[in-house]
CSV table of C-alpha atoms in Angstrom, one decimal:
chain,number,residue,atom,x,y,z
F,1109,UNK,CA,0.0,0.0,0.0
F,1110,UNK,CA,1.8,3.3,-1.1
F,1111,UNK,CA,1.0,5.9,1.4
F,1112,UNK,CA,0.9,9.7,0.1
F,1113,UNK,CA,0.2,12.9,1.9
F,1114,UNK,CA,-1.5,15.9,0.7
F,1115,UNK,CA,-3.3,18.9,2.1
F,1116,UNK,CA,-6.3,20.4,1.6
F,1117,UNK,CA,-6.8,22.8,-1.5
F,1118,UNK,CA,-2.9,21.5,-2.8
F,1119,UNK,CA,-2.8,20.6,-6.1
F,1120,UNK,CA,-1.4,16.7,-7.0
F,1121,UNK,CA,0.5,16.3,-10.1
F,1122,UNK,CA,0.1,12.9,-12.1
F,1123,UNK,CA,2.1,11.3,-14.8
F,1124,UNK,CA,5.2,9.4,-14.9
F,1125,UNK,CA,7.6,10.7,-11.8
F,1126,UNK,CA,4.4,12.8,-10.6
F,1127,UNK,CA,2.8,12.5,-7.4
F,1128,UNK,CA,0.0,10.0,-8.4
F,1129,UNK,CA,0.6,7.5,-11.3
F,1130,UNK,CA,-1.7,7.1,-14.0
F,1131,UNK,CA,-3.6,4.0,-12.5
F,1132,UNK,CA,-3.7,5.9,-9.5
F,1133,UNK,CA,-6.0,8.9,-10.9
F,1134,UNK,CA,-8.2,6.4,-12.8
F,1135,UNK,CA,-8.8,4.5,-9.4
F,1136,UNK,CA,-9.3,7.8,-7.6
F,1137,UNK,CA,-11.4,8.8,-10.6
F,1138,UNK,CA,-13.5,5.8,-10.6
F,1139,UNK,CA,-14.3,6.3,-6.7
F,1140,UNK,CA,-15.4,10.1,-7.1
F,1141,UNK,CA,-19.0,9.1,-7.2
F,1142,UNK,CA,-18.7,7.7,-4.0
F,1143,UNK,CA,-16.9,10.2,-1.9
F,1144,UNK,CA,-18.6,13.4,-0.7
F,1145,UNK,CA,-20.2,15.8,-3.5
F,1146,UNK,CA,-17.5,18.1,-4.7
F,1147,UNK,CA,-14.4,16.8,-2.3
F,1148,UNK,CA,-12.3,16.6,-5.6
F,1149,UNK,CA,-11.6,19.0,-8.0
F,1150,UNK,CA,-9.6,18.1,-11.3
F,1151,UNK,CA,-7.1,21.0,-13.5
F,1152,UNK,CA,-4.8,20.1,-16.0
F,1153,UNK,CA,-3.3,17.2,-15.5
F,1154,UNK,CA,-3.4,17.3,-11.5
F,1155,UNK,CA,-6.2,17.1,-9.0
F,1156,UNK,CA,-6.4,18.5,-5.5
F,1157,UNK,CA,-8.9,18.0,-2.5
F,1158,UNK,CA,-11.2,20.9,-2.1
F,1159,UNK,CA,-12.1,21.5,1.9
F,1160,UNK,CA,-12.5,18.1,3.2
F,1161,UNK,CA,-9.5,16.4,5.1
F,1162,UNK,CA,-9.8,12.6,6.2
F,1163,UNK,CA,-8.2,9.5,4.6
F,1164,UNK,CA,-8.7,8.0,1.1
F,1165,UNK,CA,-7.9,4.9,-0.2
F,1166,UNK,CA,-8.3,3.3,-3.5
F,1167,UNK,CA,-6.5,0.3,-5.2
F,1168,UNK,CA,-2.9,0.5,-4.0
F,1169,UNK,CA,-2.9,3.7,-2.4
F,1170,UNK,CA,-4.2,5.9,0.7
F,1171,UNK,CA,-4.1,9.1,0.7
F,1172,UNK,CA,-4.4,11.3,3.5
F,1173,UNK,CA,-5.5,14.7,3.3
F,1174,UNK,CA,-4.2,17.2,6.3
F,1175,UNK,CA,-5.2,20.9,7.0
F,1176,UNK,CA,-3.1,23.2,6.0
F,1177,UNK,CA,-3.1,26.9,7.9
F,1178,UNK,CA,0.5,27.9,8.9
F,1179,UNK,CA,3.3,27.0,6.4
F,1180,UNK,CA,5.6,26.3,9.4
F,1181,UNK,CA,3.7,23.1,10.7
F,1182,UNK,CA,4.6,19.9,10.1
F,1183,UNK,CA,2.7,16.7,9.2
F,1184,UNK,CA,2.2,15.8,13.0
F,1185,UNK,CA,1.2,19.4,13.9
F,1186,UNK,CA,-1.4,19.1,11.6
F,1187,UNK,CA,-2.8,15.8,12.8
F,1188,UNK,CA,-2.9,17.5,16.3
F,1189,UNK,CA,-4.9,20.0,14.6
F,1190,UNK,CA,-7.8,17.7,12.8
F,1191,UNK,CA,-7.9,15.5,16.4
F,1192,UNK,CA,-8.3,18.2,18.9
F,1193,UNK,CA,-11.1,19.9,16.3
F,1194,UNK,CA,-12.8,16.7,15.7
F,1195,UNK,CA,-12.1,15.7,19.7
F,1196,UNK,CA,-14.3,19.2,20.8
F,1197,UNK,CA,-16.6,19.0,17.9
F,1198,UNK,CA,-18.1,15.3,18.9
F,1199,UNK,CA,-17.0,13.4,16.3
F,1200,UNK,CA,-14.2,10.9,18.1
F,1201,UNK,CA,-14.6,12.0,21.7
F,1202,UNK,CA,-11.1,11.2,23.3
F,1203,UNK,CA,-9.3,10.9,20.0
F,1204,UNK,CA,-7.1,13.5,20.8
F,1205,UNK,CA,-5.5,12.4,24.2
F,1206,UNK,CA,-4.6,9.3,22.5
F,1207,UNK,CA,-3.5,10.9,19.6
F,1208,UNK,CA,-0.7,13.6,22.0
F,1209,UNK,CA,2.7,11.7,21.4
F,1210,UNK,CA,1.5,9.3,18.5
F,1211,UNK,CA,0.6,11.4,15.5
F,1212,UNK,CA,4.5,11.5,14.4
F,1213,UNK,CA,5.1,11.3,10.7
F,1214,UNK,CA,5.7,7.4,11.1
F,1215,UNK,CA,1.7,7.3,11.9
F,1216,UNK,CA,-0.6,7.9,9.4
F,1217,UNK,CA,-4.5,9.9,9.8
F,1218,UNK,CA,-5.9,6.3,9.3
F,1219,UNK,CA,-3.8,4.2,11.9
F,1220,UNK,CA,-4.5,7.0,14.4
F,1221,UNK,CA,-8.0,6.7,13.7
F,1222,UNK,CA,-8.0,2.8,13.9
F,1223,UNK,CA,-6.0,3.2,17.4
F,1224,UNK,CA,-8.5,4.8,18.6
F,1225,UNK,CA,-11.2,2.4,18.4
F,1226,UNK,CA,-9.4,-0.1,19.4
F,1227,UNK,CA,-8.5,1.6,22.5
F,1228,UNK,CA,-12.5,2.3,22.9
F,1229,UNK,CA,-12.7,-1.0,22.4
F,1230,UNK,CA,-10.4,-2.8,24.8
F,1231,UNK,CA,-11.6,-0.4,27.4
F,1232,UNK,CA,-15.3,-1.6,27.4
F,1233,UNK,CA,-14.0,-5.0,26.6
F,1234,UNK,CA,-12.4,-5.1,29.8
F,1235,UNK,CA,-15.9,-5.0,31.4
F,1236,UNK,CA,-17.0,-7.8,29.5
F,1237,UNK,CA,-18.4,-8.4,26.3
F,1238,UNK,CA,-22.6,-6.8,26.0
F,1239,UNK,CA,-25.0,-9.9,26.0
F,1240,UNK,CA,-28.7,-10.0,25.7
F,1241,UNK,CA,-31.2,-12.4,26.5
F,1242,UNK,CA,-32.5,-14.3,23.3
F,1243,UNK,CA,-35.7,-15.8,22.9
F,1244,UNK,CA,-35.0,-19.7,21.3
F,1245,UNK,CA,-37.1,-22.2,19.6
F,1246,UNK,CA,-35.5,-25.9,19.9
F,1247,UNK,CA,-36.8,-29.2,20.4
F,1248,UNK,CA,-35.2,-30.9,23.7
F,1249,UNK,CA,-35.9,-34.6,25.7
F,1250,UNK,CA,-36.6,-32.5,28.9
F,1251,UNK,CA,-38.2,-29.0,29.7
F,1252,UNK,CA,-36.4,-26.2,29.3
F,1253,UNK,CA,-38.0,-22.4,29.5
F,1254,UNK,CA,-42.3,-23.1,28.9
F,1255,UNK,CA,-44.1,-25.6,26.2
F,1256,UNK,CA,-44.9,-24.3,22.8
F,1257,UNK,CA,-48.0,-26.4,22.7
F,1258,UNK,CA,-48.5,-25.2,19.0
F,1259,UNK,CA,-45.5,-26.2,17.9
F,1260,UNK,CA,-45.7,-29.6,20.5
F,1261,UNK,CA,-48.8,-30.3,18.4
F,1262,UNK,CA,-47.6,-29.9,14.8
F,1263,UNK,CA,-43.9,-31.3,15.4
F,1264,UNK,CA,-44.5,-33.8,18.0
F,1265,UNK,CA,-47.8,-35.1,18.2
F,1266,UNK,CA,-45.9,-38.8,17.7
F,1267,UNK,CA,-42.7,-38.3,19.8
F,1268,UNK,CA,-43.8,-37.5,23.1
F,1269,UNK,CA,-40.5,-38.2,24.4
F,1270,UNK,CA,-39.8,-34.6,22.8
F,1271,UNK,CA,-40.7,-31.6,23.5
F,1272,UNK,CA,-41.1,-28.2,21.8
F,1273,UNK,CA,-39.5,-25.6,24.2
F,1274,UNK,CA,-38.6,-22.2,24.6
F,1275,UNK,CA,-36.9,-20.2,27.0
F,1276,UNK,CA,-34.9,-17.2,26.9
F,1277,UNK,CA,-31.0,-17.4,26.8
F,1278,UNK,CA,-28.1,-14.8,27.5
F,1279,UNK,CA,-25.5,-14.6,24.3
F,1280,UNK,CA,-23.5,-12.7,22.8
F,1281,UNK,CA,-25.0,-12.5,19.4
F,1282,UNK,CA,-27.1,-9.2,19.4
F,1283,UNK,CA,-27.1,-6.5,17.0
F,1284,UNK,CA,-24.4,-4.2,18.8
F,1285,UNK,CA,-21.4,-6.9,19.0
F,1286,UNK,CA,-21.8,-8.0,15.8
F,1287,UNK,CA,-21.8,-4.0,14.2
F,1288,UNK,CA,-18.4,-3.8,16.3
F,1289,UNK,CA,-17.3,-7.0,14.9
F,1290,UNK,CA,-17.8,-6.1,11.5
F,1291,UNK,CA,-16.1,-2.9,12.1
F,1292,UNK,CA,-12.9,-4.6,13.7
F,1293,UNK,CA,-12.9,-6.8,10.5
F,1294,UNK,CA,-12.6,-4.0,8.0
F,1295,UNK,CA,-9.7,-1.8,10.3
F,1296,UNK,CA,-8.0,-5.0,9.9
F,1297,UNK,CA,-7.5,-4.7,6.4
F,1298,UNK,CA,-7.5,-0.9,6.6
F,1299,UNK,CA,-4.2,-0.3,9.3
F,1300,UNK,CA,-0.7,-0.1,7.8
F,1301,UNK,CA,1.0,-1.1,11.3
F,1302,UNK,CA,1.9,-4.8,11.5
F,1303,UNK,CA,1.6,-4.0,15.5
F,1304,UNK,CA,-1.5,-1.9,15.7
F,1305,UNK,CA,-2.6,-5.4,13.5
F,1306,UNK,CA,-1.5,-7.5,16.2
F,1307,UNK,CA,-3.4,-5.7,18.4
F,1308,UNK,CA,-7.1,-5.7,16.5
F,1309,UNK,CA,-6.6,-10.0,15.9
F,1310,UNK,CA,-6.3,-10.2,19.5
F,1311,UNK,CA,-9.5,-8.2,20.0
F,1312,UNK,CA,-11.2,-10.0,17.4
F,1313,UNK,CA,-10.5,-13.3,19.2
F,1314,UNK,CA,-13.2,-12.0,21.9
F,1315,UNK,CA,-15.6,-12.0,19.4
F,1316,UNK,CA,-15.3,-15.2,18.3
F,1317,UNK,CA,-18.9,-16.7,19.1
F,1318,UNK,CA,-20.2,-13.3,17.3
F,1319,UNK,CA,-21.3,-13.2,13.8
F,1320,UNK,CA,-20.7,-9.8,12.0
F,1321,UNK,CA,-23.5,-7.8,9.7
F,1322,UNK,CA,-25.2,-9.0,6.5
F,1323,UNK,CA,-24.5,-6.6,3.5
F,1324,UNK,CA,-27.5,-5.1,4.0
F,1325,UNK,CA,-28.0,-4.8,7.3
F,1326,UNK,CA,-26.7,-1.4,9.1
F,1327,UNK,CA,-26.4,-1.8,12.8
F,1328,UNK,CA,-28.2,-0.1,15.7
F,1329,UNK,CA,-27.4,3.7,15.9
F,1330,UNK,CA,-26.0,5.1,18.7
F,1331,UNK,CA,-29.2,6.7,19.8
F,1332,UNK,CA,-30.8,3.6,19.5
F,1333,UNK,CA,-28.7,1.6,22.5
F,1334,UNK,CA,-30.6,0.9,25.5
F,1335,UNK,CA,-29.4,2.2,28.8
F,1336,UNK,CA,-27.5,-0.5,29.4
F,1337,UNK,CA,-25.5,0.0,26.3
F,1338,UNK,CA,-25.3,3.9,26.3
F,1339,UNK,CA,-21.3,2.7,27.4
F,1340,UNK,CA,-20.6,1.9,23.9
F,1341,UNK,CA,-22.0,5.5,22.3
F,1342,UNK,CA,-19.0,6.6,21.0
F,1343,UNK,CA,-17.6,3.7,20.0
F,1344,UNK,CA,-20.5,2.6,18.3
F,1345,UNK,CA,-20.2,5.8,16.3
F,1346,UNK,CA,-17.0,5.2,15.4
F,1347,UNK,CA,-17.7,2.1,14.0
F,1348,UNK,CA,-20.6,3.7,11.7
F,1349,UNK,CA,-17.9,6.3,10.9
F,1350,UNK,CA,-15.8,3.5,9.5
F,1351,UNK,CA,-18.7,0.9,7.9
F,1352,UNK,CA,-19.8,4.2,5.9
F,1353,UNK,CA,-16.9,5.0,4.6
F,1354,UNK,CA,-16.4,1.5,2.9
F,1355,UNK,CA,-17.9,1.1,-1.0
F,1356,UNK,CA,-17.7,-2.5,-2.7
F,1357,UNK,CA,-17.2,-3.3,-5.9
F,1358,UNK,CA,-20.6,-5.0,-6.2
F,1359,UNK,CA,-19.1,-7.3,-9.3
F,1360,UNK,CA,-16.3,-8.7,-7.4
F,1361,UNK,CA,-17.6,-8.6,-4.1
F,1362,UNK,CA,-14.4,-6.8,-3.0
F,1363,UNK,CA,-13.4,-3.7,-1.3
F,1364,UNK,CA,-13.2,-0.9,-4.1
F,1365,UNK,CA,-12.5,2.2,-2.0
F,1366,UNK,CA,-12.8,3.7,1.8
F,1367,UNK,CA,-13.3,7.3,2.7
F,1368,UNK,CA,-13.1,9.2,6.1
F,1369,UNK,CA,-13.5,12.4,5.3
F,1370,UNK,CA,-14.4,15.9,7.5
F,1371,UNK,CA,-15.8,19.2,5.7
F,1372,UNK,CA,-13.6,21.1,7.5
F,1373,UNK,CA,-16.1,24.5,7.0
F,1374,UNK,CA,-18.7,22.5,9.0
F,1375,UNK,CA,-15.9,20.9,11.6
F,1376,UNK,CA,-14.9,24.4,12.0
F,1377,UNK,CA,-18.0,25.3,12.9
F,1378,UNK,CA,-19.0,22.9,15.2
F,1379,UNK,CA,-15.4,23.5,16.7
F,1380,UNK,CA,-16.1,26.7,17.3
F,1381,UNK,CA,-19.8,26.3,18.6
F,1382,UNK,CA,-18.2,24.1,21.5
F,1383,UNK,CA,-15.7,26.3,22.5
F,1384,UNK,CA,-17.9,29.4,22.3
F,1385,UNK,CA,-20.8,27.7,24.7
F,1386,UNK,CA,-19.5,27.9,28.3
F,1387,UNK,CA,-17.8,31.5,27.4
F,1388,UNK,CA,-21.9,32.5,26.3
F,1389,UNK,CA,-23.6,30.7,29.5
F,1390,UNK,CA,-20.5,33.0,31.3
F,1391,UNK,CA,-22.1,36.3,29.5
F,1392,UNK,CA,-25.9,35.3,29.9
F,1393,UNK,CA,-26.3,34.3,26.5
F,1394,UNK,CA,-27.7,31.0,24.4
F,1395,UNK,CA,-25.5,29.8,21.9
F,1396,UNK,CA,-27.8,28.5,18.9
F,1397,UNK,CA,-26.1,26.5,15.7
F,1398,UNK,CA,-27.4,27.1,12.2
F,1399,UNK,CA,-30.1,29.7,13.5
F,1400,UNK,CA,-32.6,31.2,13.7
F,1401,UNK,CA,-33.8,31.1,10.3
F,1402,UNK,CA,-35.2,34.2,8.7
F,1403,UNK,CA,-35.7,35.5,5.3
F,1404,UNK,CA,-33.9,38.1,3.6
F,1405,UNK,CA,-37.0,39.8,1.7
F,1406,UNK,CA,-40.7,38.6,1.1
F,1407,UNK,CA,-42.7,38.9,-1.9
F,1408,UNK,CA,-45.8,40.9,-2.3
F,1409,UNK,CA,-47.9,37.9,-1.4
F,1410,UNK,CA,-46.0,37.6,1.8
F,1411,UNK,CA,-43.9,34.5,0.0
F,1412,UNK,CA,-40.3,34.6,1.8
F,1413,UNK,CA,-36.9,34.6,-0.5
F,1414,UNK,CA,-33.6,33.9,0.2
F,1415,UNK,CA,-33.9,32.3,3.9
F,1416,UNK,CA,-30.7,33.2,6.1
F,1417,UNK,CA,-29.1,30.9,8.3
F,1418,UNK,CA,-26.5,31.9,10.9
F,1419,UNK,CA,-24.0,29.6,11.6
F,1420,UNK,CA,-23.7,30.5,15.0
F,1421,UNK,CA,-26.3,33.3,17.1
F,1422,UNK,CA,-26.0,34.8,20.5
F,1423,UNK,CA,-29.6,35.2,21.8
F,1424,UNK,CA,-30.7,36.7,25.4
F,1425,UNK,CA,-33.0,35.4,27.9
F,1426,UNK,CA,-36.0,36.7,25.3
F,1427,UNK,CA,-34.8,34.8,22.8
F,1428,UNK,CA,-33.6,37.8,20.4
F,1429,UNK,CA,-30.2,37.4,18.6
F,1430,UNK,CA,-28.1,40.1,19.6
F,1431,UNK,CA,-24.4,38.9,18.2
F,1432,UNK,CA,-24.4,36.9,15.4
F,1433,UNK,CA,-21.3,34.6,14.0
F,1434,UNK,CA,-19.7,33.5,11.0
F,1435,UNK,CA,-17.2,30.5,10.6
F,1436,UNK,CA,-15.0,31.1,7.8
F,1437,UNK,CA,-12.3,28.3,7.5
F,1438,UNK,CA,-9.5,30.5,5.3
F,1439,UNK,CA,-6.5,31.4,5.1
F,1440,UNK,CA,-5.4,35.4,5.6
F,1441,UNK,CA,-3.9,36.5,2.7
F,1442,UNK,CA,-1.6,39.7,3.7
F,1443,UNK,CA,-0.6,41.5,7.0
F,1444,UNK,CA,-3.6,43.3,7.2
F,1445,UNK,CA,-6.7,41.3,8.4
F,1446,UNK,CA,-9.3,43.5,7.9
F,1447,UNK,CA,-8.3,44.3,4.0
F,1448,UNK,CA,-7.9,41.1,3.3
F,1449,UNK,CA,-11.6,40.1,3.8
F,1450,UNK,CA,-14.1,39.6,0.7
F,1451,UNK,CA,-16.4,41.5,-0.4
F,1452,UNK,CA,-18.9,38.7,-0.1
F,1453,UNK,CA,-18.0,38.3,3.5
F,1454,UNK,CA,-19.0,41.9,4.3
F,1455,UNK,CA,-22.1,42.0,2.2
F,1456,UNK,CA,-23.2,38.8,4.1
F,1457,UNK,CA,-22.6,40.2,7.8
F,1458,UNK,CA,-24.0,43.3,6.9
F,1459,UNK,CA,-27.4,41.5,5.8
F,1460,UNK,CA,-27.3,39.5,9.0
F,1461,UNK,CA,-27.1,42.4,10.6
F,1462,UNK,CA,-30.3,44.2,8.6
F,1463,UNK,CA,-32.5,41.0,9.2
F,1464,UNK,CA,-31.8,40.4,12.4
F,1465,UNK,CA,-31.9,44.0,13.9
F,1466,UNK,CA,-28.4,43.2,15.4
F,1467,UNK,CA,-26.0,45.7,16.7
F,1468,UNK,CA,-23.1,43.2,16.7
F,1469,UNK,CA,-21.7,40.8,14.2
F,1470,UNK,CA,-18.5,38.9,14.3
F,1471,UNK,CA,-16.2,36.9,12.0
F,1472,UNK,CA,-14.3,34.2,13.3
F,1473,UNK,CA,-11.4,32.9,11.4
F,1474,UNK,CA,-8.7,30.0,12.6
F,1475,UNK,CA,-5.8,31.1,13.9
F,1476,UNK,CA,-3.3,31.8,11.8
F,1477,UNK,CA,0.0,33.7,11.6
F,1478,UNK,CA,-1.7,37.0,10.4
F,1479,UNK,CA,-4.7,36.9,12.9
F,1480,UNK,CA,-3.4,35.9,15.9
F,1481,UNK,CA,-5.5,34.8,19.2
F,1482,UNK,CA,-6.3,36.9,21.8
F,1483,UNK,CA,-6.6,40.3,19.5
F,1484,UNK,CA,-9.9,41.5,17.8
F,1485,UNK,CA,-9.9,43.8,14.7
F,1486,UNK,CA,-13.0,46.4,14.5
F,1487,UNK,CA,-15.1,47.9,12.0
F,1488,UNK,CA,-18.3,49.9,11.3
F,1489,UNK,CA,-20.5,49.2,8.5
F,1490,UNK,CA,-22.4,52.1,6.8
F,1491,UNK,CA,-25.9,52.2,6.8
F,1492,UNK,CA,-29.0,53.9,9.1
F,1493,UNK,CA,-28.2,51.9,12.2
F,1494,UNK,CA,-24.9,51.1,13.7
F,1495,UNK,CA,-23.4,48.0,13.1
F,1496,UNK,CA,-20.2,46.8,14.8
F,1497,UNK,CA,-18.1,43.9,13.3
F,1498,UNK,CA,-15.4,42.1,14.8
F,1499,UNK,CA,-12.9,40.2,13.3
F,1500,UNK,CA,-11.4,37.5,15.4
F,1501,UNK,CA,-9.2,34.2,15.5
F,1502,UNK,CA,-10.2,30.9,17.2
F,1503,UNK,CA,-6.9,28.7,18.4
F,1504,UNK,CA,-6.6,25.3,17.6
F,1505,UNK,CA,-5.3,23.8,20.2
F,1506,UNK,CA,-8.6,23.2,21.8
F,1507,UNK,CA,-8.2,26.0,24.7
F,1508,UNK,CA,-11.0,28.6,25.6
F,1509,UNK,CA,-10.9,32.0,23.5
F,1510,UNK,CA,-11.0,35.3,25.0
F,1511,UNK,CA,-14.0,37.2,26.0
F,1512,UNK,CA,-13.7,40.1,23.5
F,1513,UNK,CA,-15.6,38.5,21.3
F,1514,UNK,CA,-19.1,38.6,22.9
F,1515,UNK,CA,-18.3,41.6,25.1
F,1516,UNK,CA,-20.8,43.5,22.4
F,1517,UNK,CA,-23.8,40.6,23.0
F,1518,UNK,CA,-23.4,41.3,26.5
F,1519,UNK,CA,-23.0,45.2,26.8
F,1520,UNK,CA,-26.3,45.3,24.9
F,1521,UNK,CA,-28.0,43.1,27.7
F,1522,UNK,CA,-26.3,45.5,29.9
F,1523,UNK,CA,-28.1,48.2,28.4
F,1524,UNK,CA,-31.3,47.0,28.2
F,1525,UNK,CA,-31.2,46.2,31.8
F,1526,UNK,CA,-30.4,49.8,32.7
F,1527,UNK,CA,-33.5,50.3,30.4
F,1528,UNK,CA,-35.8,48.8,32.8
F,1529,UNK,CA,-35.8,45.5,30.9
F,1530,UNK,CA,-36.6,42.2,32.9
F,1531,UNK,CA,-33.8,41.3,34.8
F,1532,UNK,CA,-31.1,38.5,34.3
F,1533,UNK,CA,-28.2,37.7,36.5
F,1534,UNK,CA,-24.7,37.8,34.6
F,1535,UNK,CA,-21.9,36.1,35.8
């Protein structure tokens, strides 16, 4: 398995001497349909990964795709990166305290992935394997369970030496064991470390009086285990993570192509979201995702157009928006932060700002080497009511941001307190 590493929105080459070999695009070519809508876009004789980052692997080669931000980071830094964001965004809870010390250039976006479900795994394992009572239908010399007189009657009727029982029996069997066995199967073939291997065979071995999931069977969600299973949440969503990201060849019956990929716009903003909440609850403020929805203008007959969604809104204790925030997973292009935003970016806020009757908007971008944490750039929008956007950077490395950022959301509580407003206790 050749192993290559690119980043996100960095062109590959391919040709003879290139970065991907001819049979190597036509594989990755072939599994396009199959991989998230727009994750690859083709140029001249190259290809590169649009905003998604994740692992890909097709016929002889896996690719794995790494943010890139800072020019000075290396290939580990980076994994840090996508594990702490995906770690505080919910995806892989825990992923990234395994991941400190093992995402070294030796270890690949995939094996770390792999190790981290098998260290799930052993973990719960270690309490014993989940069992279930099963109800079973069998025909015994001696009564076990109750009579099935039906079945007595039709099976029986001339061997009353037998008898048609059934009773209820604890196994290992169920739904959930076999979804993680079917998952420790495919990370088999999937891992590139002959010990990390070692390692899933020997947890396999548990599961040896487990079968593993028909073709078209799925599994039990997580939100579908009972309480006694709620244990295995995350590493039940792991294991969906990695049975969705497998496509077979459905002629050969073979494994054409796997996929873990993140959208690295949404992962941002989930990211964010979750280090943002406790810093909100601090200021007396709600933290909504992807709301409220509004519409930008109606039509004559009341019909609304152009509906607005916020990836991230502030809202006080009546429920009004009063700081709403956009994600915006790019790069800074020049010293200056505030010249280098788009036009489109500005338009956007300011409409947010219009619809929402918002005195505050803010735009948070990932820390990066021109728009460092911790400082907060400031400007006014024109227009018949005044509008304050703030430009700010979110770090990385998983740790709380400063308070500048919603000190707008909660200065206009402030004021409307003073106002005689109903009153709310601000910590």
């Amino acid at each position: 398995m050749r192993q290559l590493t690119a980043y996100e929105h960095g062109w590959l080459d391919f040709g003879e001497g290139r970065d991907l070999a001819l049979h190597e695009v036509e594989a990755l070519a072939s599994a396009e349909g199959v991989l998230p809508p727009g994750c690859l876009q083709w140029g001249h004789r190259r290809v590169k990964f649009t905003q998604f980052c994740g692992v890909v692997q097709v016929d002889g080669l896996q690719v794995e795709v790494l943010p890139k931000l800072t020019p000075y980071q290396t290939e580990a830094q980076q994994r840090d990166t996508l594990l702490t964001m995906l770690a505080c965004a919910g995806d892989l809870e825990g992923v990234d305290n395994l991941g400190a010390g093992l995402a070294t250039n030796r270890t690949t976006l995939l094996d770390l992935f792999i190790r981290h479900f098998a260290h799930l795994l052993e973990r719960q394992l270690q309490q014993g394997l989940l069992r279930d009572y099963r109800d079973i239908d069998d025909t015994l010399d001696q009564v076990r369970g109750r009579i099935d007189l039906v079945r007595q009657q039709r099976e029986n009727l001339f061997k009353p030496q037998r008898l048609a029982c059934r009773y209820s029996e604890l196994v290992a069997d169920i739904p959930v064991n076999r979804l993680l066995h079917s998952a420790l199967r495919l990370v088999i073939l999937l891992c590139t470390s002959p010990m990390l291997a070692q390692q899933l065979h020997a947890l396999r071995m548990r599961f040896g009086q487990v079968g593993t999931l028909a073709h078209h069977e799925r599994g039990p969600a997580a939100d579908q285990l009972n309480r006694m299973q709620s244990r295995y949440y995350p590493l039940v969503a792991l294991a969906h993570l990695f049975l969705d990201g497998q496509f077979l060849d459905a002629r050969s019956g073979r494994q054409q192509a796997f996929s873990l990929l993140f959208d690295m716009n949404r992962l941002f903003e989930r990211y964010t979201a979750s280090r943002l909440r406790p810093l909100a609850s601090r200021h007396g403020l709600k933290l909504m995702e992807q709301g409220p929805r509004r519409y930008l203008g109606q039509e004559d007959n009341g019909r609304g157009r152009l509906q607005m969604r916020p990836d991230i809104s502030l809202r006080d204790v009546r429920g009004r928006p009063v700081v709403i925030l956009d994600t915006k997973w790019k790069r800074i292009e020049g010293p200056v932060a505030l010249a280098a935003l788009s036009a489109a970016d500005l338009y956007q806020m300011a409409a947010y700002a219009t619809a929402y009757g918002c005195g505050s908007v803010v735009l948070l971008y990932p820390e990066q080497a021109h728009l460092r944490s911790g400082q907060t750039h400031h400007l006014t929008l024109a227009g018949p009511q005044r509008v304050r956007l703030t430009l700010g950077a979110i770090p990385l490395d998983g740790q709380l941001i400063n308070t500048d950022l919603l000190e707008e959301g909660s200065q206009s509580m402030r004021d409307e307190l003073q106002a005689g407003v109903a009153p709310v206790t601000l910590i």
